[in-house]
């Protein structure tokens, strides 16, 4: 692997994460419209997730951290779209209320 390859790989990974973020926003909008009767809008997009770019940590570690950052933002967005109603937020996410509670505890979300 040449010196520039890790940087190119991480830049490509970032672009893929941006596409995933956009798709999640679209899906969350449609799901919240279907379950909550709220019109789909482009407002309230998922907040930008800052992924620390580093070349000295294993890729798996960076990937796991990125997944955790994105998962936390998705949970916060589902709570926002459900007016902080945990049961509705869990339904939007396709998980049980118990799983949502555990994830909120794991990520320090107190809403």
mmCIF file of C-alpha atoms in Angstrom:
data_model
loop_
_atom_site.group_PDB
_atom_site.id
_atom_site.type_symbol
_atom_site.label_atom_id
_atom_site.label_comp_id
_atom_site.label_asym_id
_atom_site.label_seq_id
_atom_site.Cartn_x
_atom_site.Cartn_y
_atom_site.Cartn_z
ATOM 1 C CA UNK A 1 0.000 0.000 0.000
ATOM 2 C CA UNK A 2 1.449 3.370 -0.962
ATOM 3 C CA UNK A 3 1.484 6.411 1.316
ATOM 4 C CA UNK A 4 -1.539 7.991 -0.391
ATOM 5 C CA UNK A 5 -3.764 4.889 -0.440
ATOM 6 C CA UNK A 6 -5.032 5.126 3.187
ATOM 7 C CA UNK A 7 -6.038 8.748 2.619
ATOM 8 C CA UNK A 8 -7.882 7.917 -0.611
ATOM 9 C CA UNK A 9 -9.587 4.973 1.094
ATOM 10 C CA UNK A 10 -10.792 7.125 4.004
ATOM 11 C CA UNK A 11 -11.970 9.866 1.636
ATOM 12 C CA UNK A 12 -13.975 7.260 -0.303
ATOM 13 C CA UNK A 13 -15.362 5.892 2.966
ATOM 14 C CA UNK A 14 -16.450 9.418 3.911
ATOM 15 C CA UNK A 15 -18.305 9.803 0.590
ATOM 16 C CA UNK A 16 -20.049 6.490 1.139
ATOM 17 C CA UNK A 17 -21.068 7.583 4.649
ATOM 18 C CA UNK A 18 -22.529 10.800 3.219
ATOM 19 C CA UNK A 19 -24.636 8.703 0.823
ATOM 20 C CA UNK A 20 -25.776 6.496 3.713
ATOM 21 C CA UNK A 21 -26.693 9.598 5.732
ATOM 22 C CA UNK A 22 -28.783 10.977 2.872
ATOM 23 C CA UNK A 23 -30.533 7.643 2.418
ATOM 24 C CA UNK A 24 -31.245 7.413 6.166
ATOM 25 C CA UNK A 25 -32.775 10.891 6.093
ATOM 26 C CA UNK A 26 -35.012 9.866 3.207
ATOM 27 C CA UNK A 27 -36.071 6.602 4.848
ATOM 28 C CA UNK A 28 -36.695 8.219 8.247
ATOM 29 C CA UNK A 29 -38.841 10.859 6.574
ATOM 30 C CA UNK A 30 -40.960 8.275 4.799
ATOM 31 C CA UNK A 31 -41.272 6.074 7.887
ATOM 32 C CA UNK A 32 -42.239 8.947 10.161
ATOM 33 C CA UNK A 33 -44.797 10.083 7.566
ATOM 34 C CA UNK A 34 -46.280 6.586 7.424
ATOM 35 C CA UNK A 35 -46.333 5.881 11.169
ATOM 36 C CA UNK A 36 -46.918 9.340 12.574
ATOM 37 C CA UNK A 37 -49.017 10.891 9.855
ATOM 38 C CA UNK A 38 -46.568 13.740 9.510
ATOM 39 C CA UNK A 39 -45.777 14.965 6.024
ATOM 40 C CA UNK A 40 -42.349 14.095 4.695
ATOM 41 C CA UNK A 41 -40.179 17.178 4.668
ATOM 42 C CA UNK A 42 -36.547 17.948 4.148
ATOM 43 C CA UNK A 43 -36.428 19.828 7.436
ATOM 44 C CA UNK A 44 -34.620 18.366 10.384
ATOM 45 C CA UNK A 45 -31.992 16.491 8.504
ATOM 46 C CA UNK A 46 -29.650 14.292 10.443
ATOM 47 C CA UNK A 47 -26.880 16.399 11.863
ATOM 48 C CA UNK A 48 -23.499 16.210 10.238
ATOM 49 C CA UNK A 49 -21.518 13.434 11.844
ATOM 50 C CA UNK A 50 -17.876 14.331 12.230
ATOM 51 C CA UNK A 51 -15.722 11.295 11.753
ATOM 52 C CA UNK A 52 -12.219 11.690 13.082
ATOM 53 C CA UNK A 53 -9.831 11.090 10.219
ATOM 54 C CA UNK A 54 -6.858 9.160 11.395
ATOM 55 C CA UNK A 55 -4.361 6.966 9.663
ATOM 56 C CA UNK A 56 -2.792 5.390 12.717
ATOM 57 C CA UNK A 57 -5.773 3.401 14.028
ATOM 58 C CA UNK A 58 -7.085 0.116 12.647
ATOM 59 C CA UNK A 59 -9.838 0.562 10.078
ATOM 60 C CA UNK A 60 -12.205 -1.659 12.077
ATOM 61 C CA UNK A 61 -11.884 0.653 15.083
ATOM 62 C CA UNK A 62 -12.626 3.731 12.953
ATOM 63 C CA UNK A 63 -15.585 1.920 11.346
ATOM 64 C CA UNK A 64 -17.062 0.913 14.711
ATOM 65 C CA UNK A 65 -16.727 4.457 16.034
ATOM 66 C CA UNK A 66 -18.393 5.806 12.898
ATOM 67 C CA UNK A 67 -21.299 3.367 13.222
ATOM 68 C CA UNK A 68 -21.802 4.437 16.843
ATOM 69 C CA UNK A 69 -21.797 8.124 15.878
ATOM 70 C CA UNK A 70 -24.310 7.567 13.087
ATOM 71 C CA UNK A 71 -26.519 5.292 15.203
ATOM 72 C CA UNK A 72 -26.699 7.913 17.956
ATOM 73 C CA UNK A 73 -27.731 10.603 15.466
ATOM 74 C CA UNK A 74 -30.387 8.340 13.926
ATOM 75 C CA UNK A 75 -31.867 7.674 17.368
ATOM 76 C CA UNK A 76 -31.929 11.390 18.161
ATOM 77 C CA UNK A 77 -33.621 12.097 14.831
ATOM 78 C CA UNK A 78 -36.271 9.417 15.424
ATOM 79 C CA UNK A 79 -36.956 10.911 18.864
ATOM 80 C CA UNK A 80 -37.257 14.368 17.334
ATOM 81 C CA UNK A 81 -39.642 13.172 14.638
ATOM 82 C CA UNK A 82 -41.789 11.349 17.199
ATOM 83 C CA UNK A 83 -41.939 14.353 19.560
ATOM 84 C CA UNK A 84 -39.796 12.350 22.038
ATOM 85 C CA UNK A 85 -42.357 9.531 22.246
ATOM 86 C CA UNK A 86 -40.189 6.469 22.822
ATOM 87 C CA UNK A 87 -42.720 3.946 21.508
ATOM 88 C CA UNK A 88 -43.180 5.839 18.258
ATOM 89 C CA UNK A 89 -39.431 6.408 17.898
ATOM 90 C CA UNK A 90 -38.809 2.678 18.362
ATOM 91 C CA UNK A 91 -41.415 1.939 15.692
ATOM 92 C CA UNK A 92 -39.730 4.373 13.290
ATOM 93 C CA UNK A 93 -36.416 2.629 13.892
ATOM 94 C CA UNK A 94 -37.895 -0.855 13.610
ATOM 95 C CA UNK A 95 -36.748 -1.883 17.083
ATOM 96 C CA UNK A 96 -38.469 -2.605 20.376
ATOM 97 C CA UNK A 97 -38.956 0.080 23.001
ATOM 98 C CA UNK A 98 -36.650 -1.910 25.270
ATOM 99 C CA UNK A 99 -33.881 -1.913 22.656
ATOM 100 C CA UNK A 100 -34.362 1.821 22.170
ATOM 101 C CA UNK A 101 -34.115 2.371 25.929
ATOM 102 C CA UNK A 102 -30.904 0.312 26.079
ATOM 103 C CA UNK A 103 -29.398 2.209 23.141
ATOM 104 C CA UNK A 104 -30.353 5.552 24.696
ATOM 105 C CA UNK A 105 -28.673 4.497 27.928
ATOM 106 C CA UNK A 106 -25.596 3.301 26.023
ATOM 107 C CA UNK A 107 -25.289 6.629 24.182
ATOM 108 C CA UNK A 108 -26.210 8.851 27.133
ATOM 109 C CA UNK A 109 -29.418 10.122 25.537
ATOM 110 C CA UNK A 110 -31.789 11.404 28.202
ATOM 111 C CA UNK A 111 -34.706 12.674 26.115
#
